[in-house]
Short mmCIF file of C-alpha atoms in Angstrom, two decimals:
data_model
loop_
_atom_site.label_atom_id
_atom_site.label_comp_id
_atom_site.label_asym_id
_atom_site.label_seq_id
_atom_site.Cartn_x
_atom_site.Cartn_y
_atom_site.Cartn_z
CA UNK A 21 81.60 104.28 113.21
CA UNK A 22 84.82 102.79 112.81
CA UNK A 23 86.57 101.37 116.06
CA UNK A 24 89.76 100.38 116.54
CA UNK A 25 91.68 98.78 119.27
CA UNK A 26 95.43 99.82 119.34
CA UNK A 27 97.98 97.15 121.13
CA UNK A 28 101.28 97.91 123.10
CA UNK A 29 103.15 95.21 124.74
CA UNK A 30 106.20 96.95 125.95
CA UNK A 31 107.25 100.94 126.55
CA UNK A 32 108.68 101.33 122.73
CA UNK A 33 105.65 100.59 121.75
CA UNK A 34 103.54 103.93 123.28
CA UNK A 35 106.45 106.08 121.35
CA UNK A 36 104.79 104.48 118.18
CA UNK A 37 101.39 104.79 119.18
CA UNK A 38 101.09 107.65 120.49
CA UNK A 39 100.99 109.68 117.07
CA UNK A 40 97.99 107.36 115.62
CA UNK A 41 96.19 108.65 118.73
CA UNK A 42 96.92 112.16 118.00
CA UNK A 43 95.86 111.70 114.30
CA UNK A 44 92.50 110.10 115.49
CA UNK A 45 91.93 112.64 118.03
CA UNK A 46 92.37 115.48 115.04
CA UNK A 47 90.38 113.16 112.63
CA UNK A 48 87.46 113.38 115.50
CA UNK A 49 87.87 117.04 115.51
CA UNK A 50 87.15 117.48 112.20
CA UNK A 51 84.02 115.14 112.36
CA UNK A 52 85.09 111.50 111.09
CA UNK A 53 83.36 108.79 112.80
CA UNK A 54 86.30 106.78 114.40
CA UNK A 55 86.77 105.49 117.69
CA UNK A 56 90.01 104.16 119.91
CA UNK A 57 90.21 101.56 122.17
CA UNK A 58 94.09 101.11 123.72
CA UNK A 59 95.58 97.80 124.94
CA UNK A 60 98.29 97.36 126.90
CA UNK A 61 98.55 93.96 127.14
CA UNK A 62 101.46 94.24 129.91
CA UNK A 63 104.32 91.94 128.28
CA UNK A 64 106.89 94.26 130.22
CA UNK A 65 106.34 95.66 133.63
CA UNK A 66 108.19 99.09 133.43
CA UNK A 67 107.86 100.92 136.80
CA UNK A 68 108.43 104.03 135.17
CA UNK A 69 105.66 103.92 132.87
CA UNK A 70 103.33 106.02 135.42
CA UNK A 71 101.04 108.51 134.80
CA UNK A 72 103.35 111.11 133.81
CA UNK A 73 105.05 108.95 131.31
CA UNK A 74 101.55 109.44 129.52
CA UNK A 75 101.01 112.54 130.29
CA UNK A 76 104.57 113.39 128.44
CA UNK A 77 103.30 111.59 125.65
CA UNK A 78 99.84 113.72 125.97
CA UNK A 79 98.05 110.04 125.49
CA UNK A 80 95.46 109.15 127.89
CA UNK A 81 96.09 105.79 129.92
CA UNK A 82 95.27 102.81 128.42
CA UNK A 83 91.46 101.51 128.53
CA UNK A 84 92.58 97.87 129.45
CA UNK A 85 96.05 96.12 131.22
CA UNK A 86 95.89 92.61 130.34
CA UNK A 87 99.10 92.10 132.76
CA UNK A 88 99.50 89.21 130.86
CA UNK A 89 103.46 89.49 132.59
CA UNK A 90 106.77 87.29 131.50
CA UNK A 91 107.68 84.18 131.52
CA UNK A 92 108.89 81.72 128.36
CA UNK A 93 107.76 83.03 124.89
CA UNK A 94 105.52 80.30 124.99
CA UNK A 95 103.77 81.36 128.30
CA UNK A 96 103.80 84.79 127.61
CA UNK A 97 101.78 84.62 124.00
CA UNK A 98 99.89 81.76 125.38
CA UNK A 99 98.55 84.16 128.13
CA UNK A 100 98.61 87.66 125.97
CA UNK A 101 95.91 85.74 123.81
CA UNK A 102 93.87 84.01 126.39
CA UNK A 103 93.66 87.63 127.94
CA UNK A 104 93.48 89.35 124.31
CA UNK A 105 90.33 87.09 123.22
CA UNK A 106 88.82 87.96 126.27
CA UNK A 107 89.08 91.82 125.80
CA UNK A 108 88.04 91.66 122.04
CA UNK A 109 84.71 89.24 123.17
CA UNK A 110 83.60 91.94 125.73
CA UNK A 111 84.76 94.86 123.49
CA UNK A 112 83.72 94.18 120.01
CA UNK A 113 85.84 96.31 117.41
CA UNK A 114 86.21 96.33 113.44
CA UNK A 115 90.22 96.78 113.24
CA UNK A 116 93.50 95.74 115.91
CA UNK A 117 96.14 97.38 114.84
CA UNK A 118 99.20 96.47 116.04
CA UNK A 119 103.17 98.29 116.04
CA UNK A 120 106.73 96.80 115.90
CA UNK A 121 107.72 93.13 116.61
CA UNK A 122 107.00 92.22 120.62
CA UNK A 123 105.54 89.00 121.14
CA UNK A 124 102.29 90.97 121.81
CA UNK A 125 102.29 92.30 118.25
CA UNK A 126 102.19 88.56 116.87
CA UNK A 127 99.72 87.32 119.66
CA UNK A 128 97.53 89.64 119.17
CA UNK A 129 97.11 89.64 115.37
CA UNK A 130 96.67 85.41 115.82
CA UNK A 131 93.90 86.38 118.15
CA UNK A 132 92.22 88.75 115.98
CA UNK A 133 92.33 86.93 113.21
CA UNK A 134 90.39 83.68 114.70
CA UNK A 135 87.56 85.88 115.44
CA UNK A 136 88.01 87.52 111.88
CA UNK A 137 88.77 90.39 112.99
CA UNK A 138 91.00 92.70 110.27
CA UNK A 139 94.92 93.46 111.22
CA UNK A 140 96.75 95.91 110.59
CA UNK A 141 100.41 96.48 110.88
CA UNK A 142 102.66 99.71 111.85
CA UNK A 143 106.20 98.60 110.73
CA UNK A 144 105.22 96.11 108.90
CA UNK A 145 107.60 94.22 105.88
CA UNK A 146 111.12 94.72 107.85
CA UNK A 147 113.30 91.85 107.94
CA UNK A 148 116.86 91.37 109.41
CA UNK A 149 117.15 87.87 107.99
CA UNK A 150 117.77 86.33 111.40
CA UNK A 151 115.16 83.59 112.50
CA UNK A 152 117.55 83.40 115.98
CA UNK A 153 115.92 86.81 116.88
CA UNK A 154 112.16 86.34 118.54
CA UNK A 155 111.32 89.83 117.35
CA UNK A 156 111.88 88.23 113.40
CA UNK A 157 109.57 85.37 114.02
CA UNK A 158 107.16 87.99 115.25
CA UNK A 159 107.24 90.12 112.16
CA UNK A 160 107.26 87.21 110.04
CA UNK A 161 104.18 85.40 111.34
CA UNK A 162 102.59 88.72 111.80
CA UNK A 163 102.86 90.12 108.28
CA UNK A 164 101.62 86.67 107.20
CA UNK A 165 97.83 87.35 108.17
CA UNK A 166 98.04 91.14 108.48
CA UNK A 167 94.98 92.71 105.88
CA UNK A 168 97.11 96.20 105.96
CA UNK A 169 100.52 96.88 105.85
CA UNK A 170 101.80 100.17 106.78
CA UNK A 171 105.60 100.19 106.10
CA UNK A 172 108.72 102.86 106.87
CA UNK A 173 110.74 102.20 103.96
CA UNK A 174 110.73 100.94 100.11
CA UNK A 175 113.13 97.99 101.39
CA UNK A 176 110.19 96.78 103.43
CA UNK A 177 107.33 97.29 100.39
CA UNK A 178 109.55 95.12 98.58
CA UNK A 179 110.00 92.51 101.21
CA UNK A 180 105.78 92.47 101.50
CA UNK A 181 105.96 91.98 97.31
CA UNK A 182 108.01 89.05 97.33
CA UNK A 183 105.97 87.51 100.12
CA UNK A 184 102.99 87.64 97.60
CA UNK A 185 101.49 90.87 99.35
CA UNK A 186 99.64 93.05 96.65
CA UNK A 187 100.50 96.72 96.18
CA UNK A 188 96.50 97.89 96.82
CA UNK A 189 97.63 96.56 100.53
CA UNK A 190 101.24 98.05 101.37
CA UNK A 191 101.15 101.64 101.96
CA UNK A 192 104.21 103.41 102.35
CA UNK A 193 103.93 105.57 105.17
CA UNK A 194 106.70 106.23 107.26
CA UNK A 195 107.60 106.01 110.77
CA UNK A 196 105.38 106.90 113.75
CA UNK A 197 108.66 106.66 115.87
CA UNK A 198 109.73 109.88 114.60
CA UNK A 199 106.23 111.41 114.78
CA UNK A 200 107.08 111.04 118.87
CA UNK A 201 110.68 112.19 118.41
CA UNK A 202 110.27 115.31 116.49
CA UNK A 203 107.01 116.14 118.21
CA UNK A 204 109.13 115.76 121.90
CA UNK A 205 112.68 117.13 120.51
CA UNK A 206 111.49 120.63 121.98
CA UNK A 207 110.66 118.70 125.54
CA UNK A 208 114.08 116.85 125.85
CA UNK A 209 115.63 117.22 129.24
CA UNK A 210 118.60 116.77 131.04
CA UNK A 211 118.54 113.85 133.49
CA UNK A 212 120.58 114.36 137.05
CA UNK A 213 123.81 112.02 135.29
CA UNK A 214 124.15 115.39 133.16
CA UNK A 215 125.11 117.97 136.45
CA UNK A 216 126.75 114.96 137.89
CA UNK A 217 129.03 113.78 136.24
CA UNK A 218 129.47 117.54 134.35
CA UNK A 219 128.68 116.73 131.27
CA UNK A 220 129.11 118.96 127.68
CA UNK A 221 127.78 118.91 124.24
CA UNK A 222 129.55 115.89 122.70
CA UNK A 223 132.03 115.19 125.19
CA UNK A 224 130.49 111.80 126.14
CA UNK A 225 129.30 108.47 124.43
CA UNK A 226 126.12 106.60 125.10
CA UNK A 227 126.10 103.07 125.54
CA UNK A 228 122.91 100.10 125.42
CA UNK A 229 123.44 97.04 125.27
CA UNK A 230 120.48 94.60 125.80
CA UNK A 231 120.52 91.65 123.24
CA UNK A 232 120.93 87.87 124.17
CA UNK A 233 123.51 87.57 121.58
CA UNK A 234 125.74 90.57 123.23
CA UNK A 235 124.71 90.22 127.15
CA UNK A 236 124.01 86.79 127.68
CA UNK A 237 127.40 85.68 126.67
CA UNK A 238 129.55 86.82 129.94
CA UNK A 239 133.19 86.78 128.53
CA UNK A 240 131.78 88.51 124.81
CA UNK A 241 130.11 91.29 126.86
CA UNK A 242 133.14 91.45 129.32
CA UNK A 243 135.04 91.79 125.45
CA UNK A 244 133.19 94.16 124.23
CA UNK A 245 133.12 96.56 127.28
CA UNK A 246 136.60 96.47 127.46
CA UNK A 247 137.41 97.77 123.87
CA UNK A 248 134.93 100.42 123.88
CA UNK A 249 136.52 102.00 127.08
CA UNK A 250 139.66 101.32 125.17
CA UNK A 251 139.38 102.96 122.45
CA UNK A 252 136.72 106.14 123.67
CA UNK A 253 139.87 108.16 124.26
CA UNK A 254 138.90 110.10 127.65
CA UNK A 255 135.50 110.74 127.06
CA UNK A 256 133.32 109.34 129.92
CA UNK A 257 131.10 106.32 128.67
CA UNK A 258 127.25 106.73 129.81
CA UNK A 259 125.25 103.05 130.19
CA UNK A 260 122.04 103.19 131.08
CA UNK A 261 121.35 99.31 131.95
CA UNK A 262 118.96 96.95 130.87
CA UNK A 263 117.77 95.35 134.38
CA UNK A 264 118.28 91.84 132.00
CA UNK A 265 121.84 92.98 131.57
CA UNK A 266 122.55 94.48 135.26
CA UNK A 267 122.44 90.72 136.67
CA UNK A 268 124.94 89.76 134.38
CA UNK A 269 127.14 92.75 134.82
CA UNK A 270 127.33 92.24 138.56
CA UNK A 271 129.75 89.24 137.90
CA UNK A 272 131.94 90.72 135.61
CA UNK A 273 133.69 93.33 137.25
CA UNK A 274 134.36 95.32 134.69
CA UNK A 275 135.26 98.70 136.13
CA UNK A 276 136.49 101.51 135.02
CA UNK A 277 136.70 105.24 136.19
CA UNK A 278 134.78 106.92 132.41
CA UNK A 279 132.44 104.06 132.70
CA UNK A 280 128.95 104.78 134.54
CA UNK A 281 126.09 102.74 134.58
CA UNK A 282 123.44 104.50 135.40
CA UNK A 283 119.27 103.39 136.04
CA UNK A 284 117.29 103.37 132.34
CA UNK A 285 116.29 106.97 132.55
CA UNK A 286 113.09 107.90 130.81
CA UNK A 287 112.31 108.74 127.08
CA UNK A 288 112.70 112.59 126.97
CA UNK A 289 116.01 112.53 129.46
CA UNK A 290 117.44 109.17 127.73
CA UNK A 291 117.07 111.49 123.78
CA UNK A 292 119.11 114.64 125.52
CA UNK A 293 121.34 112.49 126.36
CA UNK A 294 121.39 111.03 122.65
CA UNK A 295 121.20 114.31 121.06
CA UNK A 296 123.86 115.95 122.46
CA UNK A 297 125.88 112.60 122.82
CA UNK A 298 129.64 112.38 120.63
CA UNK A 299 128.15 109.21 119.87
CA UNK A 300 125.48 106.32 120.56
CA UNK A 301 127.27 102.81 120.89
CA UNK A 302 124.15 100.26 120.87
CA UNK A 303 122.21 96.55 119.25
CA UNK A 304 119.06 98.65 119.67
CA UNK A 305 117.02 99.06 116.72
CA UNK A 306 115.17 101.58 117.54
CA UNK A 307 118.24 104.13 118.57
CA UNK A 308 119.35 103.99 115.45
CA UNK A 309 116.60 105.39 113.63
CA UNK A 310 116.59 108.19 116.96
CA UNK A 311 120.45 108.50 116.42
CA UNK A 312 120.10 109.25 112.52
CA UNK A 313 117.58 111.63 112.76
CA UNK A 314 119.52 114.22 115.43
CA UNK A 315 122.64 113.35 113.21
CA UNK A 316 124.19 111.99 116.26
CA UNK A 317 126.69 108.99 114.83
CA UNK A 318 125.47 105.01 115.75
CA UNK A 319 127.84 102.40 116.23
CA UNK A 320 125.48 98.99 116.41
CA UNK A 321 126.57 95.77 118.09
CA UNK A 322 124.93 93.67 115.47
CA UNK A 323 126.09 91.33 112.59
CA UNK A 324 122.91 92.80 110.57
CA UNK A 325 119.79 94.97 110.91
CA UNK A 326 116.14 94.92 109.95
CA UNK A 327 116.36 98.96 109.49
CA UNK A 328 119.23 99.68 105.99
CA UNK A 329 117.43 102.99 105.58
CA UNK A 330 119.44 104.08 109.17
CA UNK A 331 122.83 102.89 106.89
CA UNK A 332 122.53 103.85 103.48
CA UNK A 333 120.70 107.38 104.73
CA UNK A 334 121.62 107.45 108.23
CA UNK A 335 124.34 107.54 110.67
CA UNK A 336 124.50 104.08 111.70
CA UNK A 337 127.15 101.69 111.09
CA UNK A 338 126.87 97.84 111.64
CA UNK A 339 129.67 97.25 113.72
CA UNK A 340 129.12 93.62 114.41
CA UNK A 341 129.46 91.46 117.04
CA UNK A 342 132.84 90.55 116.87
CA UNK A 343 134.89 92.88 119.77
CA UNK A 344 138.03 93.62 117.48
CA UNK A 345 135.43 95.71 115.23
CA UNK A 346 134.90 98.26 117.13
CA UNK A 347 138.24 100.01 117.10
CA UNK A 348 138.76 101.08 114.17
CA UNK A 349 135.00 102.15 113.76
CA UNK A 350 135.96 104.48 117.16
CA UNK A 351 139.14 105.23 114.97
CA UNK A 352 136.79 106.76 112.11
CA UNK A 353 135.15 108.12 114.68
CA UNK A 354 137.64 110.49 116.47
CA UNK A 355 139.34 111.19 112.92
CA UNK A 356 135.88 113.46 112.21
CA UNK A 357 135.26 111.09 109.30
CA UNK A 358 131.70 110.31 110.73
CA UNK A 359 129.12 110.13 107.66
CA UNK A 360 126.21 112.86 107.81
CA UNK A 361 122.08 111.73 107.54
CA UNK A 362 121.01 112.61 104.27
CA UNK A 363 116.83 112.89 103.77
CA UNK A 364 114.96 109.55 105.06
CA UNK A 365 111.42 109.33 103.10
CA UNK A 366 108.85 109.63 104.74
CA UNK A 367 110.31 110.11 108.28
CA UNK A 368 109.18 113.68 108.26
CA UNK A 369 106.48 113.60 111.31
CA UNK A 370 103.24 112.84 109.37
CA UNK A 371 103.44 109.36 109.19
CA UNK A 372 100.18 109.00 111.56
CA UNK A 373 98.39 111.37 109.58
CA UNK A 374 98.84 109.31 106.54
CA UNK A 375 97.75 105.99 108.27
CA UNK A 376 94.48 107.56 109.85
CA UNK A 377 94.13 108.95 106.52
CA UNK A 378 94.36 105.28 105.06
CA UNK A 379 92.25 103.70 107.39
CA UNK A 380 89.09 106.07 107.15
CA UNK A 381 89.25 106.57 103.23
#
């Protein structure tokens, strides 16, 4: 038998994994000897990730919470691999596969390496080319000991090639994220801001903002949030907030009467929102592969982005971090001149078909 132990460190991370269990639970079905153990390793407490959150997902709780908590990024991978080593020494298992870029995605691969233990990565070979971003060290020290590389794009094969990774171990795959979004789309629903506020189909924007670089900095995020309301003409401006970025926000009185921030809602109510959204203003990577998919268009807060594909097939734009950018991108945007998404390969829903497929050959 096969066994594998699956790692999430943070709530992203059970969108991406969810599919691989729904591939191994099919692959069981139909008689292949493979086995799951899942990890949380509790890098992010998330009160919202209850029992329903799971049952939405139709994934069963996770085996193991290593509530290995916050702290520095020192602390918190020192403690996600003291609590890791401990997990793998009392349940032994041939493969950790990890997703994304969290800190638990690199601690965990360290760990399983020292007790030679094979890796394998969901995501892996994407690079934004900025070492002041944790989640780049992560992928970078993380594809550097990984035995299999499952990757979402051609960009990110040939990042893997000129890193000296051999073709027989990169297999294009696609993206598990969009297993969970196009499996879900029929479950979307509204959340209460929707009847409150009166809300229509693309009469609003969506707004996230979360990254040190955009939040931390009080007068660039007081910048930025006042040419977005600026320039959104008189739609009302919907923010779910980052609890990171609420403290921050409570200083800067920045008010205005379109502008709501709201609690983060939870995946299937924050995706209505998206879908039916005028727009999606965010520096979330993640969104903007969501965004493209539903056609919805992405303005990102970012001077660059590990995910191209969402660009050059998409309906992202990189925006930047600079606060005069964004009008006339909101210009383009109420002229109608929005581009469309054109085909992404491979982000088709069968991408965890194709990596249990992979992993049992």
């Amino acid at each position: 038998m096969k066994k594998i132990t699956l790692i999430a460190g943070a709530r992203p991370n059970f969108m991406k994994i969810a599919p691989i269990i729904h591939a191994i639970h099919e692959a069981q079905s139909q008689g292949t000897d493979i086995a799951y153990r899942l990890v949380h390793t509790g890098q992010h407490y998330d009160k919202k990730m209850s029992g329903s959150f799971f049952e939405q997902l139709d994934i069963p709780e996770p085996h193991s919470n290593l509530e290995a908590g916050g702290g520095t990024q020192a602390a918190q991978t020192a403690n996600i691999m003291l609590r890791f080593e401990q997990e793998l020494l009392a349940n032994p298992t041939d493969l950790v596969l990890v997703v994304g870029d969290v800190t638990s995605t690199m601690a965990c691969s360290i760990t399983a390496k020292k007790l030679n233990i094979k890796v394998a990565h969901v995501e892996a070979g994407i690079r934004s080319g900025d070492l002041s971003m944790p989640e780049e060290i992560n992928r970078m020290l993380t594809d550097a000991i990984t035995d299999i590389f499952f990757t979402t794009s051609e960009l990110a094969n040939s990042n893997l090639r000129q890193a000296g990774v051999p073709d027989s171990r990169i297999h294009f795959v696609g993206n598990t994220m969009i297993d969970t979004l196009l499996k879900q789309r029929p479950n979307f629903k509204a959340p209460p801001i929707w009847n409150d506020l009166g809300l229509t189909k693309e009469q609003y924007i969506v707004l996230t903002l979360h990254r040190p670089a955009n939040v931390d900095q009080e007068t660039q995020l007081k910048a930025m949030l006042e040419k977005i309301i600026a320039h959104t003409e008189n739609l009302p401006l919907v923010f779910p907030v980052h609890p990171r970025t609420a403290k921050i926000l409570e200083g800067l009185q920045v008010q205005d009467d379109r502008l709501h921030m709201i609690e983060p809602l939870s995946y299937l109510e924050f995706n209505y929102l998206v879908e039916n959204a005028k727009a999606v203003i965010t520096d979330s990577g993640g969104i903007t592969e969501e965004a493209s998919i539903m056609n919805v268009p992405c303005l990102t807060l970012r001077d660059n982005t590990e995910r191209p594909e969402t660009i050059t097939l998409g309906t992202n734009e990189l925006v930047g971090t600079n606060p005069d950018n964004i009008k006339p991108y909101l210009q383009k945007l109420f002229a109608g001149n929005w581009k469309q998404t054109q085909t992404i390969p491979m982000w088709d829903g069968q991408t965890a078909k194709r990596i249990i497929k992979v992993l049992t050959s």
